[in-house]
Coordinates of C-alpha atoms in Angstrom, one line a residue:
Chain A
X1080 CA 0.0 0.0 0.0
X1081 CA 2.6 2.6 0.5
X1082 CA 3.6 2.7 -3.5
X1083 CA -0.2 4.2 -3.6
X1084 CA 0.8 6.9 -0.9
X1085 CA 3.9 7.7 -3.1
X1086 CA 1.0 8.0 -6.2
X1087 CA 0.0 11.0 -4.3
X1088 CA 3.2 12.6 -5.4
X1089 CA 1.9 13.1 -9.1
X1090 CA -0.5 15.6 -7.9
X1091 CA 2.3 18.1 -6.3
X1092 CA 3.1 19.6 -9.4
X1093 CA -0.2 21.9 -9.3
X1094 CA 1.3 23.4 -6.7
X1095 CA 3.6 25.5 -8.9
X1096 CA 0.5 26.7 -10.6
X1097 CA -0.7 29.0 -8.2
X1098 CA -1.3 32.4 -9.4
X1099 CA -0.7 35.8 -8.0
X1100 CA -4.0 37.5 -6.3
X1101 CA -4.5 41.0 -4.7
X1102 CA -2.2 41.3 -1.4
X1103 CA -1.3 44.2 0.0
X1104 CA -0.6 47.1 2.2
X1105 CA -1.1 50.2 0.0
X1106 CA -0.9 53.2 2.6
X1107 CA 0.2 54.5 5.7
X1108 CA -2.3 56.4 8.0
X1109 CA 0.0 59.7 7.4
X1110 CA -0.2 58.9 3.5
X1111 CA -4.5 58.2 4.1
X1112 CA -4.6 61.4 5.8
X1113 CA -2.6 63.5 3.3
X1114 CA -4.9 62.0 0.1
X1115 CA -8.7 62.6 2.2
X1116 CA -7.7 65.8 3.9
X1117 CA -4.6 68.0 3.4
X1118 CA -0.8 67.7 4.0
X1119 CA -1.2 71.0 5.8
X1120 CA -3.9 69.6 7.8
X1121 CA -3.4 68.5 11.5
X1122 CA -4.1 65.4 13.1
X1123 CA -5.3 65.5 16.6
X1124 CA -5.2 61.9 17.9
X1125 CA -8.1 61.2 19.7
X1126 CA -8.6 57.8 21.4
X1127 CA -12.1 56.4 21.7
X1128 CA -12.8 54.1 24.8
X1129 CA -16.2 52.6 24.0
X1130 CA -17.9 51.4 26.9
X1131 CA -20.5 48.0 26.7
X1132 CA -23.4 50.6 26.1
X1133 CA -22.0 52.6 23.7
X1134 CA -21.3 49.7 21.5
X1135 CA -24.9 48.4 21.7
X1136 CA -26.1 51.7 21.0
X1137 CA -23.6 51.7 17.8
X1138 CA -24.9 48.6 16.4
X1139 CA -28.5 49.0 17.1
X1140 CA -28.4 52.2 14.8
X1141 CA -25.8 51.3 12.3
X1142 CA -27.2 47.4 12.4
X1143 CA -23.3 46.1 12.6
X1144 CA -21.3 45.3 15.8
X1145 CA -18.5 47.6 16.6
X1146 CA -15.8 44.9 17.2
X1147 CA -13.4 47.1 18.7
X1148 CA -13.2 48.9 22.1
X1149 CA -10.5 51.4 21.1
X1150 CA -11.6 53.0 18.0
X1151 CA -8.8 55.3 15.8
X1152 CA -10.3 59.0 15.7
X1153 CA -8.2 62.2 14.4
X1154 CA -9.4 65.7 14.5
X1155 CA -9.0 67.7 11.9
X1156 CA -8.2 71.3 11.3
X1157 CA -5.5 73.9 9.2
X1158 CA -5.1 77.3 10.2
X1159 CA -7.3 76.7 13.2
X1160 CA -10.1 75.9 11.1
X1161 CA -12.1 72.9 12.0
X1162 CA -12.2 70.0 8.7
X1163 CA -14.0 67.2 10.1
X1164 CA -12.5 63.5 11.8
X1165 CA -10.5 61.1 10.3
X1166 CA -11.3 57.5 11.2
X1167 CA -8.8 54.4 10.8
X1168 CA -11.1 50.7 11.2
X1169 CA -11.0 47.2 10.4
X1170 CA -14.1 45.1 8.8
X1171 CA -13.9 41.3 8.2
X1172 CA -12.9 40.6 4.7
X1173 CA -13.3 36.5 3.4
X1174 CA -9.7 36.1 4.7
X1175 CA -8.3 38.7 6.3
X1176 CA -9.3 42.6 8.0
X1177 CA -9.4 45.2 5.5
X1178 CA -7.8 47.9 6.8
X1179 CA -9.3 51.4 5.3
X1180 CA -9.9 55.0 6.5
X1181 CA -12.6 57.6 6.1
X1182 CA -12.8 61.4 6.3
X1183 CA -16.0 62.9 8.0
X1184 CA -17.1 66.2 7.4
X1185 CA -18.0 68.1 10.6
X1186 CA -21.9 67.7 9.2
X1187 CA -21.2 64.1 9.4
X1188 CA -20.7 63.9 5.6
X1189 CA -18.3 61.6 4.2
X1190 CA -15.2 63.3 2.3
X1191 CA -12.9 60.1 1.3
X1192 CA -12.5 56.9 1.7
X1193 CA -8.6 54.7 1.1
X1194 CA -8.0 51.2 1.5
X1195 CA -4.9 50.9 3.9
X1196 CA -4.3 46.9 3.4
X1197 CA -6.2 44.2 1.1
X1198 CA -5.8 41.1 1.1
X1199 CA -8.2 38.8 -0.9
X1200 CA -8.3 37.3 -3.5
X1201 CA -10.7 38.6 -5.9
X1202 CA -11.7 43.0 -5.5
X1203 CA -8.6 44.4 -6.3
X1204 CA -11.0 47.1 -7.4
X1205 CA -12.1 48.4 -4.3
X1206 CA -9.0 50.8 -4.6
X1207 CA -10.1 52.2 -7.8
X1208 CA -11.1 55.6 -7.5
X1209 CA -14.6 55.2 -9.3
X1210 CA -15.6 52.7 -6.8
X1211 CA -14.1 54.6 -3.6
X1212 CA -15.9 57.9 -4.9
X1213 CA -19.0 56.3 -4.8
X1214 CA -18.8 57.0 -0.8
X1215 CA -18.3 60.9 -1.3
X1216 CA -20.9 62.9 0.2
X1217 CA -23.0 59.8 1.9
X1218 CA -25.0 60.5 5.2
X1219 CA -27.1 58.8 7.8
X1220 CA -30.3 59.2 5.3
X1221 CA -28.8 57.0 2.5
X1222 CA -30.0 53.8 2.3
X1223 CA -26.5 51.9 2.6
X1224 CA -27.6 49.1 0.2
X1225 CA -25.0 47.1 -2.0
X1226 CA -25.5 47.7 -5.6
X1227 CA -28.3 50.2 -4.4
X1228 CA -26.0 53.2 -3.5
X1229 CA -22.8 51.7 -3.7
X1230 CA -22.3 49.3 -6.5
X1231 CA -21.0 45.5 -5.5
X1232 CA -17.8 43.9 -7.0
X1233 CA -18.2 40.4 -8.4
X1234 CA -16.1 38.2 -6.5
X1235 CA -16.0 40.3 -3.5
X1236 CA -19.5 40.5 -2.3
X1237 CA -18.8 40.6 1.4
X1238 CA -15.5 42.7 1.7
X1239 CA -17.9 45.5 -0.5
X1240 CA -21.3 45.0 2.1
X1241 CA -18.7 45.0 5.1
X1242 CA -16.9 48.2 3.7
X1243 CA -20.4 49.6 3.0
X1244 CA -21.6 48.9 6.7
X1245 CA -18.5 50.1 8.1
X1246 CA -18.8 53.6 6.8
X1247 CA -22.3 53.5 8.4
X1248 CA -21.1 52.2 11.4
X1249 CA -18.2 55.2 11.6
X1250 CA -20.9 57.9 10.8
X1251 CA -23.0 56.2 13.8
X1252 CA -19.9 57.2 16.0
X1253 CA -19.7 60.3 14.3
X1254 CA -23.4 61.3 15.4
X1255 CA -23.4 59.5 18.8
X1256 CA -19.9 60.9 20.3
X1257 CA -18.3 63.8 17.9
X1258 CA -21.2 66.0 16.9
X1259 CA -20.5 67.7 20.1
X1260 CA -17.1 67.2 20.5
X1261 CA -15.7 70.0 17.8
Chain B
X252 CA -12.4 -2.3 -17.7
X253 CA -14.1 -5.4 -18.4
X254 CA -16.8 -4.3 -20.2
X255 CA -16.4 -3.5 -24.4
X256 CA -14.9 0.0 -25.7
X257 CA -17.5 0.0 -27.6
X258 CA -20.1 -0.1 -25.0
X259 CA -17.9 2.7 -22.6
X260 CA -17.8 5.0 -25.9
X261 CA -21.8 4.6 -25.9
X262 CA -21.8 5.6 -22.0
X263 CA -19.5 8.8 -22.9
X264 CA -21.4 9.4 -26.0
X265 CA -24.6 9.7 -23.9
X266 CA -22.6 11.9 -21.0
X267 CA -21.6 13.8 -23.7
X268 CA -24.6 14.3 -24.7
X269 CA -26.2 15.7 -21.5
X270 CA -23.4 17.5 -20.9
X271 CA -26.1 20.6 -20.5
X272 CA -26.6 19.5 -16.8
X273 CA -23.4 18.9 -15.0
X274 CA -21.7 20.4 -12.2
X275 CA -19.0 19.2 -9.5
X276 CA -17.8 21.6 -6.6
X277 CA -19.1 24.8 -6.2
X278 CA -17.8 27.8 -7.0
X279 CA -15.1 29.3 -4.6
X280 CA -13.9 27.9 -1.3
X281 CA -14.6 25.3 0.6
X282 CA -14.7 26.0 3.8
X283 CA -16.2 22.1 4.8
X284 CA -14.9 18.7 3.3
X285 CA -18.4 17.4 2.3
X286 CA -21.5 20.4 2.4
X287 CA -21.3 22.9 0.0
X288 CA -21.5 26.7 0.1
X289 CA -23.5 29.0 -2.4
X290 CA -21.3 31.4 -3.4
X291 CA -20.4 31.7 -6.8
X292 CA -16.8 32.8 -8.2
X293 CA -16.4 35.7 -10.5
X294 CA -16.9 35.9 -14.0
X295 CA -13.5 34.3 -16.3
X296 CA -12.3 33.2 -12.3
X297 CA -10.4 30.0 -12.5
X298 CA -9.6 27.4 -9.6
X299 CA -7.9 24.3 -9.5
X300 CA -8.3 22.1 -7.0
X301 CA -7.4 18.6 -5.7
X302 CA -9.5 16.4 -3.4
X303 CA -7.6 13.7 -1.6
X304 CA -10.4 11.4 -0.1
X305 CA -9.1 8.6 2.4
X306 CA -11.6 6.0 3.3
X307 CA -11.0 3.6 6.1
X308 CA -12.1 0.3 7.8
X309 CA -15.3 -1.8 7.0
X310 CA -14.9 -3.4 10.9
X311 CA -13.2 -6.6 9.1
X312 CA -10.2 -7.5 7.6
X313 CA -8.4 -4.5 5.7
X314 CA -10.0 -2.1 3.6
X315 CA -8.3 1.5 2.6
X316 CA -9.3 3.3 -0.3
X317 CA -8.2 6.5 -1.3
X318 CA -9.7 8.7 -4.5
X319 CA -8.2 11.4 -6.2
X320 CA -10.2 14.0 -7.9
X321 CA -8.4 16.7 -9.6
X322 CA -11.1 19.3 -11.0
X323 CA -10.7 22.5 -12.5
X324 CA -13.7 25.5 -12.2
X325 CA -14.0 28.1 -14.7
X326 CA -16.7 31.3 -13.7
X327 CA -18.8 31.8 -17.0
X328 CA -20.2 34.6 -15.6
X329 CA -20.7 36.3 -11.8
X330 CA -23.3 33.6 -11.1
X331 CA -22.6 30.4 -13.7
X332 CA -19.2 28.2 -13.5
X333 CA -18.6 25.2 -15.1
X334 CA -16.2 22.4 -13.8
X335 CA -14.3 19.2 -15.1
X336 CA -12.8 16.4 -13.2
X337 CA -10.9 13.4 -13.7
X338 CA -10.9 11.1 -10.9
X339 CA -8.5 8.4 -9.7
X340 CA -7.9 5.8 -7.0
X341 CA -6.0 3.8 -4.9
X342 CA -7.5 0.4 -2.6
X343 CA -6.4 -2.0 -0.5
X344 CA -8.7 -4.6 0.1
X345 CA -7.8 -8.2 1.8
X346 CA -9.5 -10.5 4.8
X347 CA -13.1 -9.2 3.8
X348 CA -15.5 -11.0 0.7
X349 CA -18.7 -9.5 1.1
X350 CA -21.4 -11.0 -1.4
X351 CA -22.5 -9.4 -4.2
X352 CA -20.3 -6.5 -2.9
X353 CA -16.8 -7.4 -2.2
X354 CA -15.9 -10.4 -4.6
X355 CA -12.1 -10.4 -4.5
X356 CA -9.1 -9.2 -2.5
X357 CA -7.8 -6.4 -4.6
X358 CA -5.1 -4.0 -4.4
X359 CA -4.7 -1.1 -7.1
X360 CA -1.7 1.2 -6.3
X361 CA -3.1 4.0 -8.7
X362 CA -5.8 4.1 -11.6
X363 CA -7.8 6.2 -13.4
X364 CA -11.2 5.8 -12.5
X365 CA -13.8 8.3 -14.1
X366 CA -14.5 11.8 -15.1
X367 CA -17.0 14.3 -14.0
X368 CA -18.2 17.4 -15.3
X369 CA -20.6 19.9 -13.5
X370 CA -22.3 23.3 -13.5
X371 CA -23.6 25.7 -10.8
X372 CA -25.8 28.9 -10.7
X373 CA -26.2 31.1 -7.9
X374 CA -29.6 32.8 -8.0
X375 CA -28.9 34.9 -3.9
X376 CA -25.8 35.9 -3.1
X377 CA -25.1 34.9 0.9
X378 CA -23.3 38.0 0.9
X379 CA -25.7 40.9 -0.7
X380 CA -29.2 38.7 0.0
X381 CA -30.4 37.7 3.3
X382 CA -29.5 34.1 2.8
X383 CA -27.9 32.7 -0.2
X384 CA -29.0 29.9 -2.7
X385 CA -27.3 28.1 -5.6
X386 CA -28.2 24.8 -7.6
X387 CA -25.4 22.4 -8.6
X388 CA -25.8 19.6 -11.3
X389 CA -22.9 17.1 -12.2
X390 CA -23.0 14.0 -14.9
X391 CA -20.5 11.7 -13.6
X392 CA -18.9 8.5 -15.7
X393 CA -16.9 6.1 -13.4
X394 CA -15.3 2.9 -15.1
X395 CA -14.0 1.1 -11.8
X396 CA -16.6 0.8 -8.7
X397 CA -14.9 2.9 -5.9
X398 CA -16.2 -0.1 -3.4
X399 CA -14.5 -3.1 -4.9
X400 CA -11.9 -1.8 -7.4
X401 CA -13.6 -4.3 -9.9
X402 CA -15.0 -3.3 -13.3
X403 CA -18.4 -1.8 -13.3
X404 CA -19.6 1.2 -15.7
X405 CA -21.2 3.8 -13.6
X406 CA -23.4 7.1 -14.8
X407 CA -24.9 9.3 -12.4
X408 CA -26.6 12.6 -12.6
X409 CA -26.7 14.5 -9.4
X410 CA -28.5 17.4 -8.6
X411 CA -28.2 19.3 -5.6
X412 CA -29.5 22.8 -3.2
X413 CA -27.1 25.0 -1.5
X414 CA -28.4 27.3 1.3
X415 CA -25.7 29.6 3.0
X416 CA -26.4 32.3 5.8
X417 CA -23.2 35.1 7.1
X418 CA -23.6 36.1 10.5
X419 CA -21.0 38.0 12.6
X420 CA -20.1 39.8 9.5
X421 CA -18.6 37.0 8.2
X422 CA -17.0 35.2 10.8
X423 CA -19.7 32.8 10.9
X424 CA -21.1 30.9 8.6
X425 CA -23.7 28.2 7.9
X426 CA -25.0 26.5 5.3
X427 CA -27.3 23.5 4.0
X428 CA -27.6 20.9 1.2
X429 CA -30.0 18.9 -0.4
X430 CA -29.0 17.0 -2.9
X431 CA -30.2 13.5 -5.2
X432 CA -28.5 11.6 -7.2
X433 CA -29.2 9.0 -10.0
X434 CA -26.9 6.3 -10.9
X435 CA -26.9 3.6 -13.7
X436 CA -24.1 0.8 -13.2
X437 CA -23.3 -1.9 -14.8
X438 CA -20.8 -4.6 -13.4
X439 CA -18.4 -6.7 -15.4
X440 CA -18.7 -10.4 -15.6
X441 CA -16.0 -11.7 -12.9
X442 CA -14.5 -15.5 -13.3
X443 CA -13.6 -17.7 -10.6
X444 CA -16.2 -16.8 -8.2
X445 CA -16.8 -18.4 -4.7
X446 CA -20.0 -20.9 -5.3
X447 CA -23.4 -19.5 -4.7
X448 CA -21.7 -16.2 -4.9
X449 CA -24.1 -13.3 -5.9
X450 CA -22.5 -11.0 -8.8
X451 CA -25.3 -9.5 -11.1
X452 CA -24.2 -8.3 -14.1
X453 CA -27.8 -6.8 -15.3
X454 CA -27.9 -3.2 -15.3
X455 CA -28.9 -1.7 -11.7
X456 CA -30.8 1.6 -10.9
X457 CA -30.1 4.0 -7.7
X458 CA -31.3 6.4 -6.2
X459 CA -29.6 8.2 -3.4
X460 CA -30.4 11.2 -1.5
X461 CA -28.4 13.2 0.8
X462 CA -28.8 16.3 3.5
X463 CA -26.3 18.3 5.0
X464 CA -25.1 21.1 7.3
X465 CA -22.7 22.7 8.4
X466 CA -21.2 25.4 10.6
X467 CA -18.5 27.3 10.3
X468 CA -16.2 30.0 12.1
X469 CA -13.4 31.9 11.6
X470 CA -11.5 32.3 14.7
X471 CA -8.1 33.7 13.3
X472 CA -7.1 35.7 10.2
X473 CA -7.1 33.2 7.6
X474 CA -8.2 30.4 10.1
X475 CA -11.7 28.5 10.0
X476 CA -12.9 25.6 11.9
X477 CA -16.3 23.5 11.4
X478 CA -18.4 20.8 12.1
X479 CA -20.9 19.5 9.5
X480 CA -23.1 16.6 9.6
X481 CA -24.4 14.3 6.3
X482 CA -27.1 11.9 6.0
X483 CA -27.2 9.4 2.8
X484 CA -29.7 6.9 2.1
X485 CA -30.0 5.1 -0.8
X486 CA -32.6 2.9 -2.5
X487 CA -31.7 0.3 -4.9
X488 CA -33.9 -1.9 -7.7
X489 CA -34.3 -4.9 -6.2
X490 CA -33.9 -4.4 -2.8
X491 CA -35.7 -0.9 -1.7
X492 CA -33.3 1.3 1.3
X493 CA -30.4 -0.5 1.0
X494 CA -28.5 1.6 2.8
X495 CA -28.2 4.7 5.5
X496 CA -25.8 6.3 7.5
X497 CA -25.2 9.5 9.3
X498 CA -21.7 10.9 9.1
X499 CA -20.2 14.0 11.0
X500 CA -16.7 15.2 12.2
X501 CA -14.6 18.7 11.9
X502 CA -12.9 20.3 9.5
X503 CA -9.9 23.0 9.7
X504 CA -9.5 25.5 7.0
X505 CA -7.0 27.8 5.5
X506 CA -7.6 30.3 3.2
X507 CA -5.5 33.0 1.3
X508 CA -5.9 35.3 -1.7
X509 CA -4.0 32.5 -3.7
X510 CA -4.8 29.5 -2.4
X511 CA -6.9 27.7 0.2
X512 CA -7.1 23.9 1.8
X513 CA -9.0 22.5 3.6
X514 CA -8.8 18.9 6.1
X515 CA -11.7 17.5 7.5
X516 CA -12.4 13.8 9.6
X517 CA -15.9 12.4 9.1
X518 CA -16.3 9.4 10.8
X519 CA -20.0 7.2 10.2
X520 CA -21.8 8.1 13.5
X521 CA -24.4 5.6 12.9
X522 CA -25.8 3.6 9.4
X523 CA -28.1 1.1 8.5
X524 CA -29.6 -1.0 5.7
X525 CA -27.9 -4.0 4.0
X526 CA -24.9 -5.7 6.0
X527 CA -22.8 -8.3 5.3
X528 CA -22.8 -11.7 7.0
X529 CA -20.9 -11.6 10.3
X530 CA -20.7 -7.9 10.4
X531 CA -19.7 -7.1 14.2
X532 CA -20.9 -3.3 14.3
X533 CA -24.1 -3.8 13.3
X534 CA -25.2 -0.1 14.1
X535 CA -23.4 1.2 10.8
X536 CA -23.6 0.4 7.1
X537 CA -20.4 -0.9 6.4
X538 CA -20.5 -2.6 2.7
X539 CA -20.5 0.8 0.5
X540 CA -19.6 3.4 3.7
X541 CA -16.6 2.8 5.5
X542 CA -16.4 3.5 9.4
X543 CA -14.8 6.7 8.7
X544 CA -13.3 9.0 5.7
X545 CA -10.4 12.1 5.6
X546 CA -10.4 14.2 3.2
X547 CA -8.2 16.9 1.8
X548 CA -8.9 19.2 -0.3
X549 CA -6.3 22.0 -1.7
X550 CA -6.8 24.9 -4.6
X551 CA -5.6 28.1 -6.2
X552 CA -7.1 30.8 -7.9
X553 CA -6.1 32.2 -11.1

């Protein structure tokens, strides 16, 4: 029987046919910042603690959990003029986190949107600045639907709906705990 | 192959011929050994993927059978792939005659045993719709029955449901199968049987169903583990259910953007049906199921 083990050897040479697939880390959070906001712009790092009840209150209006008790929050201003925040977050891709950031307006208006790090193996795209832009000036009131407001990539279904819900989910923390805070 | 060329070119004629309603795997990765998920791959996606199935023990003697299947899946479009498969196997078979079943000791270091070909269409995407569904269909020609390693021409047509629900964003998944398959086989005439041994050569009808679910969960970048559970029962022309078992074991997973495998351990939990004479176990079905299976499966996107 162990001649038929060795037989298992004729199927190693697929191995070899494996073909490159969208990895990568594409941006710093200094490079993110400079392409939403402004290279003049400066960054206040501001730590978010959320507590037990501030993340149920996040996903019972944004409808996603909010995974992480630290969130990444910047505020924004040049020449003492207040911009807006500048979020850094992770959302579950098939594989691995997507690593992305988003600019918020202080109206709670979205101004940008960069992919930090992809990983996966099909949605290369979501880099491409005709699918990012689609995110440019959404609010609270829009609907937040895959292929609705924000068009889906094939392949990629649920990196695009956990991207989509993300954004939500950082304008929920924008109206629950910045509005205020400017 | 004891049965005539000519009559094996009829069989691939006729596969050929129906070639409209095949499918093997579905689409993307799999994330369990057996159950299948409903998610298609992209349109002009390609994967290649090898299945490494090890089956083990019929309580008796010594039985290990392993089959090859090396398939390729190419996405016609964002919601239709087609797949083809050539299949191959290995068996070891001695201390066990099982009649009508099990004629001969037998041991096949490696042979080419069949060829499948398949289709699937997603009509909800588990990841945009609030659960997905897909249909598979697959025309498989086997020339070599996986049980005995003797000659028998085998056609089946399976058809199958895939249900597949995200929760947790993701990191959670389940899904369920339903799925029925057809078979036609035909066995070659064997010589030097033991008397009053029962070998039919007339052609046989099956019918086999199957169920299945699964769960899944990804508890590391990269990093999935699961537990599914499979019922098969199958009924037979002459002699009605001749067979049932319930399987269910664990799988680990790895998945990357260029490449994913998967191993999983299903061991027969509990069978009935036919059995053969002096079978010790008698609460599993032990003449076409073996007490337990490992499988591997590996692939890579193109």
């Amino acid at each position: 029987m162990a001649h038929s083990y060795l037989n298992s050897l004729f199927f190693v040479p697929i191995v070899v046919v494996a073909a490159p697939a969208f990895s990568a880390d594409y941006l710093t959070i200094p490079e993110a910042q400079a392409l939403i906001f402004d290279k003049a712009a400066v960054f206040t790092e501001r730590p978010t603690l959320l507590s037990g009840d501030a993340k149920d209150q996040i996903k019972k209006l944004s409808g996603v959990r909010q995974r992480q008790d630290n969130q990444p929050i910047w505020k924004v201003e040049k020449d003492g003029q207040f911009l807006g925040w500048f979020f850094v977050d992770d959302v579950v891709g098939k594989h691995e986190y997507i690593t992305y950031a988003v600019g918020v307006s202080p109206q709670g208006e979205v101004l940008g949107l960069e992919v930090l790090s992809y990983r996966e193996t099909h949605g290369g795209e979501v880099r491409e600045v005709s699918w990012r832009s689609q995110f440019h000036g959404k609010t609270l009131k829009d609907p937040f639907k895959l292929d609705e407001d924000v068009s889906n990539i094939s392949g990629a279904t649920l990196s695009c709906r956990n991207l989509l819900d993300g954004v939500k989910r950082l304008l929920v923390i924008h109206q629950l705990f910045l509005t205020q805070s400017a | 192959m004891g049965k005539s060329t000519l009559h094996r070119f009829n069989l691939v004629a006729l596969s050929l011929a129906t070639l409209g309603l095949s499918q093997t795997a579905l689409a993307g990765e799999d994330l369990f050994g057996y159950v299948k998920g409903a998610e298609a791959m992209p349109k002009d996606a390609m994967e290649l993927y090898q299945k490494v199935t090890f089956r083990n023990d019929k309580g008796q003697g010594t039985y290990r059978g392993i089959n090859y299947e090396t398939e390729l899946e190419y996405g016609m479009s964002d919601k239709f792939a087609v797949s083809g498969s050539a299949k191959f196997m290995s068996l070891d078979t001695s201390g066990l005659i099982i009649d009508g079943y099990l004629p001969k000791e037998k041991e096949i270091g490696f042979k080419a045993s069949g060829l499948e070909l398949g289709a699937s269409y997603m009509f909800l995407s588990p990841a945009k719709d609030d659960i997905g569904l897909s249909m598979t269909t697959s025309l498989d020609y086997d020339w070599v029955d996986t049980h005995s390693g003797q000659d028998k021409d085998t056609l089946s047509l399976e058809l199958g449901l895939q249900t597949q629900k995200y929760m947790l964003e993701g990191e959670l998944i389940w899904v369920g199968n339903l799925g029925m398959e057809s078979t036609y086989a035909d066995r070659a005439p064997l010589n030097n049987l033991p008397e009053d041994f029962d070998w039919p050569t007339d052609p046989e009808m099956e019918i086999e169903l199957k169920l299945g679910t699964g769960l899944s969960y990804r508890f590391a970048p990269n990093w999935f583990i699961s537990a599914e559970v499979l019922y098969e029962t199958e009924f037979e022309t002459e002699v009605g259910q001749e067979r049932w078992s319930f399987f269910a074991g664990p799988s680990i997973h790895y998945g990357s953007a260029d490449w994913w495998a998967t191993l999983t351990w299903l061991p027969q939990l509990s069978g009935g049906g036919e059995q053969y004479e002096g079978q010790k176990d008698t609460g599993l079905h032990l003449i076409e199921k073996t007490e337990q299976e490992v499988r591997l499966k590996v692939a890579f996107n193109f």
